[in-house]
């Protein structure tokens, strides 16, 4: 099911054949719209008896500790709490960044909020209580990416060395053409610069996570973001030019695509 504020689907894990329902949320930032979201999700959830995982950007805090830099009103919290109570949803254990969104402004107007969440219903928590939500460094985004950390899935992957899918991928990698190997070598210096810029940004954001409103770290983050953006643009431009050169050398000059 696809809605303007969420996608609801069924997930099946290939290795274990385990199935569950998964809802990915990207809520609007208006109170009326989020109230409509809660009502639609409760309509779906009322018919679910098995495992349900709900994850994403809810654009909502739950308590006063979930925001720094701006006040929290009861109106914006109440509807969210009622939704969670009626659906009997429980937050997954989370690690790393607590505040998952930031407006990226200077110290005196900077706001941090916990608005990205992962919830499981009773059945999910009973069967998947080991799963954790890891909120990573935001990098160039204003949101922290969510990584589901499941030790069981990792163990299955490591043990399943003869998996057909992995073997097929390995054969595909062996069939890469010489032109692509040349491309990797050509792009290596630009990729290294971009990687260094991203590493610097990650380091600054780690320092910022320990002192959220320190202006020195905020300014360093802004500088690091500009550096990442610069090398991303350079890499994209150079890559486009190199692909064009490869196509001219190895492509079919008689196609309409080539002449276009």
PDB file of C-alpha atoms in Angstrom:
ATOM      1  CA  UNK A   1       0.000   0.000   0.000  1.00  0.00           C
ATOM      2  CA  UNK A   2       1.416   3.398  -0.995  1.00  0.00           C
ATOM      3  CA  UNK A   3       0.347   6.692   0.597  1.00  0.00           C
ATOM      4  CA  UNK A   4       1.758  10.213   0.419  1.00  0.00           C
ATOM      5  CA  UNK A   5       3.210   9.753   3.926  1.00  0.00           C
ATOM      6  CA  UNK A   6       4.041   6.052   4.094  1.00  0.00           C
ATOM      7  CA  UNK A   7       4.628   2.789   2.238  1.00  0.00           C
ATOM      8  CA  UNK A   8       3.247  -0.424   3.735  1.00  0.00           C
ATOM      9  CA  UNK A   9       4.545  -3.762   2.471  1.00  0.00           C
ATOM     10  CA  UNK A  10       5.361  -7.372   3.316  1.00  0.00           C
ATOM     11  CA  UNK A  11       8.995  -8.431   3.777  1.00  0.00           C
ATOM     12  CA  UNK A  12      10.357 -11.939   3.424  1.00  0.00           C
ATOM     13  CA  UNK A  13      13.887 -12.867   4.485  1.00  0.00           C
ATOM     14  CA  UNK A  14      15.283 -15.170   1.814  1.00  0.00           C
ATOM     15  CA  UNK A  15      17.560 -17.232   4.052  1.00  0.00           C
ATOM     16  CA  UNK A  16      15.044 -18.058   6.787  1.00  0.00           C
ATOM     17  CA  UNK A  17      11.759 -17.539   4.888  1.00  0.00           C
ATOM     18  CA  UNK A  18      10.687 -15.360   7.802  1.00  0.00           C
ATOM     19  CA  UNK A  19       7.957 -12.831   6.974  1.00  0.00           C
ATOM     20  CA  UNK A  20       6.770  -9.617   8.569  1.00  0.00           C
ATOM     21  CA  UNK A  21       4.929  -6.411   7.715  1.00  0.00           C
ATOM     22  CA  UNK A  22       6.990  -3.245   7.292  1.00  0.00           C
ATOM     23  CA  UNK A  23       5.769   0.358   7.182  1.00  0.00           C
ATOM     24  CA  UNK A  24       8.191   3.118   6.102  1.00  0.00           C
ATOM     25  CA  UNK A  25       7.055   6.583   7.184  1.00  0.00           C
ATOM     26  CA  UNK A  26       7.898  10.036   5.851  1.00  0.00           C
ATOM     27  CA  UNK A  27       5.442  12.316   7.635  1.00  0.00           C
ATOM     28  CA  UNK A  28       4.445  15.833   6.668  1.00  0.00           C
ATOM     29  CA  UNK A  29       5.333  18.680   8.999  1.00  0.00           C
ATOM     30  CA  UNK A  30       1.772  19.851   9.717  1.00  0.00           C
ATOM     31  CA  UNK A  31      -0.353  18.792  12.681  1.00  0.00           C
ATOM     32  CA  UNK A  32      -3.465  18.054  10.603  1.00  0.00           C
ATOM     33  CA  UNK A  33      -1.482  15.911   8.168  1.00  0.00           C
ATOM     34  CA  UNK A  34       0.167  13.876  10.908  1.00  0.00           C
ATOM     35  CA  UNK A  35      -3.221  13.292  12.528  1.00  0.00           C
ATOM     36  CA  UNK A  36      -4.410  11.862   9.205  1.00  0.00           C
ATOM     37  CA  UNK A  37      -1.289   9.685   9.161  1.00  0.00           C
ATOM     38  CA  UNK A  38      -2.031   8.256  12.616  1.00  0.00           C
ATOM     39  CA  UNK A  39      -5.604   7.456  11.604  1.00  0.00           C
ATOM     40  CA  UNK A  40      -4.543   5.673   8.409  1.00  0.00           C
ATOM     41  CA  UNK A  41      -1.855   3.645  10.166  1.00  0.00           C
ATOM     42  CA  UNK A  42      -4.275   2.652  12.930  1.00  0.00           C
ATOM     43  CA  UNK A  43      -6.711   1.507  10.237  1.00  0.00           C
ATOM     44  CA  UNK A  44      -4.023  -0.779   8.848  1.00  0.00           C
ATOM     45  CA  UNK A  45      -2.732  -1.908  12.236  1.00  0.00           C
ATOM     46  CA  UNK A  46      -6.130  -2.944  13.553  1.00  0.00           C
ATOM     47  CA  UNK A  47      -6.072  -5.984  11.235  1.00  0.00           C
ATOM     48  CA  UNK A  48      -2.491  -7.092  11.965  1.00  0.00           C
ATOM     49  CA  UNK A  49      -1.813 -10.021  14.282  1.00  0.00           C
ATOM     50  CA  UNK A  50       1.734 -10.930  13.199  1.00  0.00           C
ATOM     51  CA  UNK A  51       5.051  -9.052  13.282  1.00  0.00           C
ATOM     52  CA  UNK A  52       4.916  -5.355  12.370  1.00  0.00           C
ATOM     53  CA  UNK A  53       7.873  -2.976  12.107  1.00  0.00           C
ATOM     54  CA  UNK A  54       7.303   0.758  11.565  1.00  0.00           C
ATOM     55  CA  UNK A  55      10.295   2.965  10.781  1.00  0.00           C
ATOM     56  CA  UNK A  56      11.174   6.360   9.358  1.00  0.00           C
ATOM     57  CA  UNK A  57      10.739  10.110   9.712  1.00  0.00           C
ATOM     58  CA  UNK A  58       7.656  10.733  11.874  1.00  0.00           C
ATOM     59  CA  UNK A  59       8.307  14.492  12.173  1.00  0.00           C
ATOM     60  CA  UNK A  60       7.260  14.154  15.809  1.00  0.00           C
ATOM     61  CA  UNK A  61       8.867  14.148  19.221  1.00  0.00           C
ATOM     62  CA  UNK A  62       7.527  12.171  22.179  1.00  0.00           C
ATOM     63  CA  UNK A  63       8.750  14.099  25.215  1.00  0.00           C
ATOM     64  CA  UNK A  64      10.420  17.330  26.264  1.00  0.00           C
ATOM     65  CA  UNK A  65      13.897  15.759  26.144  1.00  0.00           C
ATOM     66  CA  UNK A  66      13.511  15.045  22.428  1.00  0.00           C
ATOM     67  CA  UNK A  67      14.352  18.569  21.267  1.00  0.00           C
ATOM     68  CA  UNK A  68      17.052  21.151  21.927  1.00  0.00           C
ATOM     69  CA  UNK A  69      16.724  24.775  20.820  1.00  0.00           C
ATOM     70  CA  UNK A  70      12.933  25.105  20.482  1.00  0.00           C
ATOM     71  CA  UNK A  71       9.938  24.514  22.801  1.00  0.00           C
ATOM     72  CA  UNK A  72       7.717  21.440  22.594  1.00  0.00           C
ATOM     73  CA  UNK A  73       3.945  21.812  22.848  1.00  0.00           C
ATOM     74  CA  UNK A  74       1.505  19.261  24.231  1.00  0.00           C
ATOM     75  CA  UNK A  75      -0.493  19.374  20.985  1.00  0.00           C
ATOM     76  CA  UNK A  76       2.362  18.031  18.866  1.00  0.00           C
ATOM     77  CA  UNK A  77       3.067  15.205  21.320  1.00  0.00           C
ATOM     78  CA  UNK A  78      -0.434  14.090  22.278  1.00  0.00           C
ATOM     79  CA  UNK A  79      -1.554  12.653  18.938  1.00  0.00           C
ATOM     80  CA  UNK A  80       1.694  10.718  18.516  1.00  0.00           C
ATOM     81  CA  UNK A  81       1.446   9.201  22.002  1.00  0.00           C
ATOM     82  CA  UNK A  82      -2.175   8.196  21.505  1.00  0.00           C
ATOM     83  CA  UNK A  83      -1.262   6.529  18.209  1.00  0.00           C
ATOM     84  CA  UNK A  84       1.526   4.499  19.847  1.00  0.00           C
ATOM     85  CA  UNK A  85      -0.705   3.481  22.761  1.00  0.00           C
ATOM     86  CA  UNK A  86      -3.572   2.341  20.546  1.00  0.00           C
ATOM     87  CA  UNK A  87      -1.225   0.426  18.240  1.00  0.00           C
ATOM     88  CA  UNK A  88       0.720  -0.960  21.250  1.00  0.00           C
ATOM     89  CA  UNK A  89       4.023  -0.031  19.633  1.00  0.00           C
ATOM     90  CA  UNK A  90       7.363  -0.092  21.450  1.00  0.00           C
ATOM     91  CA  UNK A  91      10.535   1.781  20.387  1.00  0.00           C
ATOM     92  CA  UNK A  92      13.404  -0.452  19.356  1.00  0.00           C
ATOM     93  CA  UNK A  93      16.627  -0.165  21.298  1.00  0.00           C
ATOM     94  CA  UNK A  94      18.711   2.519  19.573  1.00  0.00           C
ATOM     95  CA  UNK A  95      22.384   3.485  19.563  1.00  0.00           C
ATOM     96  CA  UNK A  96      24.645   6.336  18.383  1.00  0.00           C
ATOM     97  CA  UNK A  97      22.884   9.647  17.617  1.00  0.00           C
ATOM     98  CA  UNK A  98      19.937  10.403  19.885  1.00  0.00           C
ATOM     99  CA  UNK A  99      18.838  13.581  18.096  1.00  0.00           C
ATOM    100  CA  UNK A 100      18.156  12.389  14.574  1.00  0.00           C
ATOM    101  CA  UNK A 101      17.466  15.740  12.853  1.00  0.00           C
ATOM    102  CA  UNK A 102      19.187  19.127  12.857  1.00  0.00           C
ATOM    103  CA  UNK A 103      18.409  22.379  11.060  1.00  0.00           C
ATOM    104  CA  UNK A 104      22.171  22.910  10.462  1.00  0.00           C
ATOM    105  CA  UNK A 105      22.008  26.522  11.644  1.00  0.00           C
ATOM    106  CA  UNK A 106      24.409  28.491  13.864  1.00  0.00           C
ATOM    107  CA  UNK A 107      24.640  28.032  17.625  1.00  0.00           C
ATOM    108  CA  UNK A 108      22.034  30.627  18.656  1.00  0.00           C
ATOM    109  CA  UNK A 109      19.328  29.269  16.318  1.00  0.00           C
ATOM    110  CA  UNK A 110      20.357  25.608  16.006  1.00  0.00           C
ATOM    111  CA  UNK A 111      17.675  23.000  16.723  1.00  0.00           C
ATOM    112  CA  UNK A 112      18.102  19.266  17.340  1.00  0.00           C
ATOM    113  CA  UNK A 113      15.140  16.893  17.430  1.00  0.00           C
ATOM    114  CA  UNK A 114      14.446  13.206  17.870  1.00  0.00           C
ATOM    115  CA  UNK A 115      11.882  12.724  15.087  1.00  0.00           C
ATOM    116  CA  UNK A 116      13.094   9.521  13.376  1.00  0.00           C
ATOM    117  CA  UNK A 117      11.901   6.341  15.077  1.00  0.00           C
ATOM    118  CA  UNK A 118      11.678   2.571  14.851  1.00  0.00           C
ATOM    119  CA  UNK A 119       8.741   0.800  16.507  1.00  0.00           C
ATOM    120  CA  UNK A 120       7.660  -2.813  16.743  1.00  0.00           C
ATOM    121  CA  UNK A 121       4.323  -4.248  17.803  1.00  0.00           C
ATOM    122  CA  UNK A 122       4.094  -6.873  20.538  1.00  0.00           C
ATOM    123  CA  UNK A 123       4.619  -9.763  18.128  1.00  0.00           C
ATOM    124  CA  UNK A 124       7.662  -8.111  16.540  1.00  0.00           C
ATOM    125  CA  UNK A 125       9.292  -7.370  19.899  1.00  0.00           C
ATOM    126  CA  UNK A 126       8.728 -10.942  21.097  1.00  0.00           C
ATOM    127  CA  UNK A 127      10.255 -12.468  17.962  1.00  0.00           C
ATOM    128  CA  UNK A 128      12.877  -9.833  17.111  1.00  0.00           C
ATOM    129  CA  UNK A 129      13.897  -8.253  20.398  1.00  0.00           C
ATOM    130  CA  UNK A 130      17.567  -8.578  19.439  1.00  0.00           C
ATOM    131  CA  UNK A 131      17.259  -6.101  16.554  1.00  0.00           C
ATOM    132  CA  UNK A 132      18.676  -2.630  17.246  1.00  0.00           C
ATOM    133  CA  UNK A 133      18.326   0.655  15.383  1.00  0.00           C
ATOM    134  CA  UNK A 134      21.662   2.386  14.826  1.00  0.00           C
ATOM    135  CA  UNK A 135      21.362   6.097  13.989  1.00  0.00           C
ATOM    136  CA  UNK A 136      24.457   6.957  11.987  1.00  0.00           C
ATOM    137  CA  UNK A 137      26.236  10.274  11.479  1.00  0.00           C
ATOM    138  CA  UNK A 138      24.022  12.504   9.304  1.00  0.00           C
ATOM    139  CA  UNK A 139      26.850  13.362   6.878  1.00  0.00           C
ATOM    140  CA  UNK A 140      25.461  15.847   4.312  1.00  0.00           C
ATOM    141  CA  UNK A 141      21.816  15.191   5.257  1.00  0.00           C
ATOM    142  CA  UNK A 142      19.818  16.879   8.009  1.00  0.00           C
ATOM    143  CA  UNK A 143      18.630  13.420   9.144  1.00  0.00           C
ATOM    144  CA  UNK A 144      20.613  10.538  10.616  1.00  0.00           C
ATOM    145  CA  UNK A 145      20.351   7.371   8.480  1.00  0.00           C
ATOM    146  CA  UNK A 146      18.856   4.349  10.254  1.00  0.00           C
ATOM    147  CA  UNK A 147      20.719   1.035  10.135  1.00  0.00           C
ATOM    148  CA  UNK A 148      18.912  -2.056  11.414  1.00  0.00           C
ATOM    149  CA  UNK A 149      21.494  -4.120  13.268  1.00  0.00           C
ATOM    150  CA  UNK A 150      20.596  -7.824  13.369  1.00  0.00           C
ATOM    151  CA  UNK A 151      23.285 -10.220  14.612  1.00  0.00           C
ATOM    152  CA  UNK A 152      21.305 -13.252  13.477  1.00  0.00           C
ATOM    153  CA  UNK A 153      21.229 -12.127   9.850  1.00  0.00           C
ATOM    154  CA  UNK A 154      24.981 -11.478   9.958  1.00  0.00           C
ATOM    155  CA  UNK A 155      25.689 -14.988  11.271  1.00  0.00           C
ATOM    156  CA  UNK A 156      23.570 -16.576   8.550  1.00  0.00           C
ATOM    157  CA  UNK A 157      25.383 -14.556   5.872  1.00  0.00           C
ATOM    158  CA  UNK A 158      28.819 -15.587   7.155  1.00  0.00           C
ATOM    159  CA  UNK A 159      27.861 -19.272   7.404  1.00  0.00           C
ATOM    160  CA  UNK A 160      26.205 -19.410   3.980  1.00  0.00           C
ATOM    161  CA  UNK A 161      29.440 -19.362   1.976  1.00  0.00           C
ATOM    162  CA  UNK A 162      27.989 -21.414  -0.865  1.00  0.00           C
ATOM    163  CA  UNK A 163      25.009 -19.158  -1.412  1.00  0.00           C
ATOM    164  CA  UNK A 164      23.994 -19.119  -5.081  1.00  0.00           C
ATOM    165  CA  UNK A 165      23.402 -15.382  -5.114  1.00  0.00           C
ATOM    166  CA  UNK A 166      26.915 -14.654  -3.871  1.00  0.00           C
ATOM    167  CA  UNK A 167      28.407 -17.032  -6.433  1.00  0.00           C
ATOM    168  CA  UNK A 168      26.456 -15.341  -9.215  1.00  0.00           C
ATOM    169  CA  UNK A 169      27.667 -11.937  -8.044  1.00  0.00           C
ATOM    170  CA  UNK A 170      31.253 -13.198  -7.986  1.00  0.00           C
ATOM    171  CA  UNK A 171      31.000 -14.392 -11.583  1.00  0.00           C
ATOM    172  CA  UNK A 172      29.538 -11.048 -12.636  1.00  0.00           C
ATOM    173  CA  UNK A 173      32.427  -9.230 -11.009  1.00  0.00           C
ATOM    174  CA  UNK A 174      34.918 -11.403 -12.891  1.00  0.00           C
ATOM    175  CA  UNK A 175      33.274 -10.417 -16.167  1.00  0.00           C
ATOM    176  CA  UNK A 176      33.896  -6.697 -15.729  1.00  0.00           C
ATOM    177  CA  UNK A 177      35.506  -5.217 -18.806  1.00  0.00           C
ATOM    178  CA  UNK A 178      38.953  -3.655 -18.976  1.00  0.00           C
ATOM    179  CA  UNK A 179      37.356  -0.279 -19.636  1.00  0.00           C
ATOM    180  CA  UNK A 180      35.755  -0.284 -16.197  1.00  0.00           C
ATOM    181  CA  UNK A 181      39.039  -1.211 -14.517  1.00  0.00           C
ATOM    182  CA  UNK A 182      40.654   1.722 -16.302  1.00  0.00           C
ATOM    183  CA  UNK A 183      37.789   3.919 -15.146  1.00  0.00           C
ATOM    184  CA  UNK A 184      38.371   2.936 -11.511  1.00  0.00           C
ATOM    185  CA  UNK A 185      42.063   3.756 -11.795  1.00  0.00           C
ATOM    186  CA  UNK A 186      41.289   7.069 -13.471  1.00  0.00           C
ATOM    187  CA  UNK A 187      38.750   8.044 -10.805  1.00  0.00           C
ATOM    188  CA  UNK A 188      40.844   6.920  -7.822  1.00  0.00           C
ATOM    189  CA  UNK A 189      42.381  10.360  -7.001  1.00  0.00           C
ATOM    190  CA  UNK A 190      38.977  12.080  -7.081  1.00  0.00           C
ATOM    191  CA  UNK A 191      37.349   9.327  -5.030  1.00  0.00           C
ATOM    192  CA  UNK A 192      40.182   9.560  -2.514  1.00  0.00           C
ATOM    193  CA  UNK A 193      39.641  13.307  -2.116  1.00  0.00           C
ATOM    194  CA  UNK A 194      35.901  12.781  -1.642  1.00  0.00           C
ATOM    195  CA  UNK A 195      36.510   9.980   0.839  1.00  0.00           C
ATOM    196  CA  UNK A 196      38.872  12.189   2.829  1.00  0.00           C
ATOM    197  CA  UNK A 197      36.301  15.003   2.872  1.00  0.00           C
ATOM    198  CA  UNK A 198      33.585  12.606   4.087  1.00  0.00           C
ATOM    199  CA  UNK A 199      35.930  11.202   6.722  1.00  0.00           C
ATOM    200  CA  UNK A 200      36.662  14.731   7.971  1.00  0.00           C
ATOM    201  CA  UNK A 201      32.919  15.459   8.097  1.00  0.00           C
ATOM    202  CA  UNK A 202      32.289  12.259  10.043  1.00  0.00           C
ATOM    203  CA  UNK A 203      35.007  13.160  12.550  1.00  0.00           C
ATOM    204  CA  UNK A 204      33.619  16.680  13.042  1.00  0.00           C
ATOM    205  CA  UNK A 205      30.077  15.341  13.478  1.00  0.00           C
ATOM    206  CA  UNK A 206      31.323  12.873  16.071  1.00  0.00           C
ATOM    207  CA  UNK A 207      32.836  15.787  18.023  1.00  0.00           C
ATOM    208  CA  UNK A 208      29.614  17.727  17.525  1.00  0.00           C
ATOM    209  CA  UNK A 209      27.566  14.843  18.931  1.00  0.00           C
ATOM    210  CA  UNK A 210      29.462  15.282  22.213  1.00  0.00           C
ATOM    211  CA  UNK A 211      28.928  19.051  22.303  1.00  0.00           C
ATOM    212  CA  UNK A 212      25.862  19.811  20.202  1.00  0.00           C
ATOM    213  CA  UNK A 213      25.849  23.610  20.465  1.00  0.00           C
ATOM    214  CA  UNK A 214      29.556  24.407  20.347  1.00  0.00           C
ATOM    215  CA  UNK A 215      29.964  27.071  17.665  1.00  0.00           C
ATOM    216  CA  UNK A 216      33.495  25.951  16.775  1.00  0.00           C
ATOM    217  CA  UNK A 217      32.252  22.488  15.806  1.00  0.00           C
ATOM    218  CA  UNK A 218      29.238  23.920  13.989  1.00  0.00           C
ATOM    219  CA  UNK A 219      31.523  26.069  11.834  1.00  0.00           C
ATOM    220  CA  UNK A 220      33.829  23.101  11.191  1.00  0.00           C
ATOM    221  CA  UNK A 221      30.814  21.025  10.133  1.00  0.00           C
ATOM    222  CA  UNK A 222      29.733  23.739   7.688  1.00  0.00           C
ATOM    223  CA  UNK A 223      33.226  23.855   6.180  1.00  0.00           C
ATOM    224  CA  UNK A 224      33.337  20.055   5.919  1.00  0.00           C
ATOM    225  CA  UNK A 225      29.914  19.984   4.243  1.00  0.00           C
ATOM    226  CA  UNK A 226      31.114  22.476   1.615  1.00  0.00           C
ATOM    227  CA  UNK A 227      34.219  20.363   1.006  1.00  0.00           C
ATOM    228  CA  UNK A 228      32.146  17.202   0.509  1.00  0.00           C
ATOM    229  CA  UNK A 229      29.806  19.054  -1.848  1.00  0.00           C
ATOM    230  CA  UNK A 230      32.760  20.421  -3.861  1.00  0.00           C
ATOM    231  CA  UNK A 231      34.435  17.026  -4.379  1.00  0.00           C
ATOM    232  CA  UNK A 232      31.087  15.344  -5.082  1.00  0.00           C
ATOM    233  CA  UNK A 233      30.461  17.835  -7.883  1.00  0.00           C
ATOM    234  CA  UNK A 234      33.995  17.405  -9.247  1.00  0.00           C
ATOM    235  CA  UNK A 235      33.737  13.618  -9.160  1.00  0.00           C
ATOM    236  CA  UNK A 236      30.376  13.674 -10.948  1.00  0.00           C
ATOM    237  CA  UNK A 237      31.658  16.026 -13.650  1.00  0.00           C
ATOM    238  CA  UNK A 238      34.863  14.059 -14.269  1.00  0.00           C
ATOM    239  CA  UNK A 239      32.984  10.750 -14.247  1.00  0.00           C
ATOM    240  CA  UNK A 240      30.502  12.024 -16.828  1.00  0.00           C
ATOM    241  CA  UNK A 241      33.338  13.190 -19.088  1.00  0.00           C
ATOM    242  CA  UNK A 242      35.203   9.882 -18.739  1.00  0.00           C
ATOM    243  CA  UNK A 243      32.096   7.833 -19.506  1.00  0.00           C
ATOM    244  CA  UNK A 244      31.570   9.883 -22.642  1.00  0.00           C
ATOM    245  CA  UNK A 245      35.157   9.229 -23.709  1.00  0.00           C
ATOM    246  CA  UNK A 246      34.734   5.483 -23.077  1.00  0.00           C
ATOM    247  CA  UNK A 247      31.516   5.444 -25.061  1.00  0.00           C
ATOM    248  CA  UNK A 248      33.136   7.224 -27.998  1.00  0.00           C
ATOM    249  CA  UNK A 249      35.943   4.658 -27.960  1.00  0.00           C
ATOM    250  CA  UNK A 250      33.961   1.468 -27.308  1.00  0.00           C
ATOM    251  CA  UNK A 251      30.327   2.317 -28.080  1.00  0.00           C
ATOM    252  CA  UNK A 252      28.318   1.879 -31.233  1.00  0.00           C
ATOM    253  CA  UNK A 253      28.594   5.138 -33.265  1.00  0.00           C
ATOM    254  CA  UNK A 254      25.558   4.240 -35.351  1.00  0.00           C
ATOM    255  CA  UNK A 255      22.981   4.425 -32.547  1.00  0.00           C
ATOM    256  CA  UNK A 256      20.622   7.331 -32.078  1.00  0.00           C
ATOM    257  CA  UNK A 257      21.764   7.471 -28.428  1.00  0.00           C
ATOM    258  CA  UNK A 258      25.367   8.091 -29.513  1.00  0.00           C
ATOM    259  CA  UNK A 259      24.473  10.940 -31.859  1.00  0.00           C
ATOM    260  CA  UNK A 260      22.158  12.491 -29.246  1.00  0.00           C
TER     261      UNK A 260
END
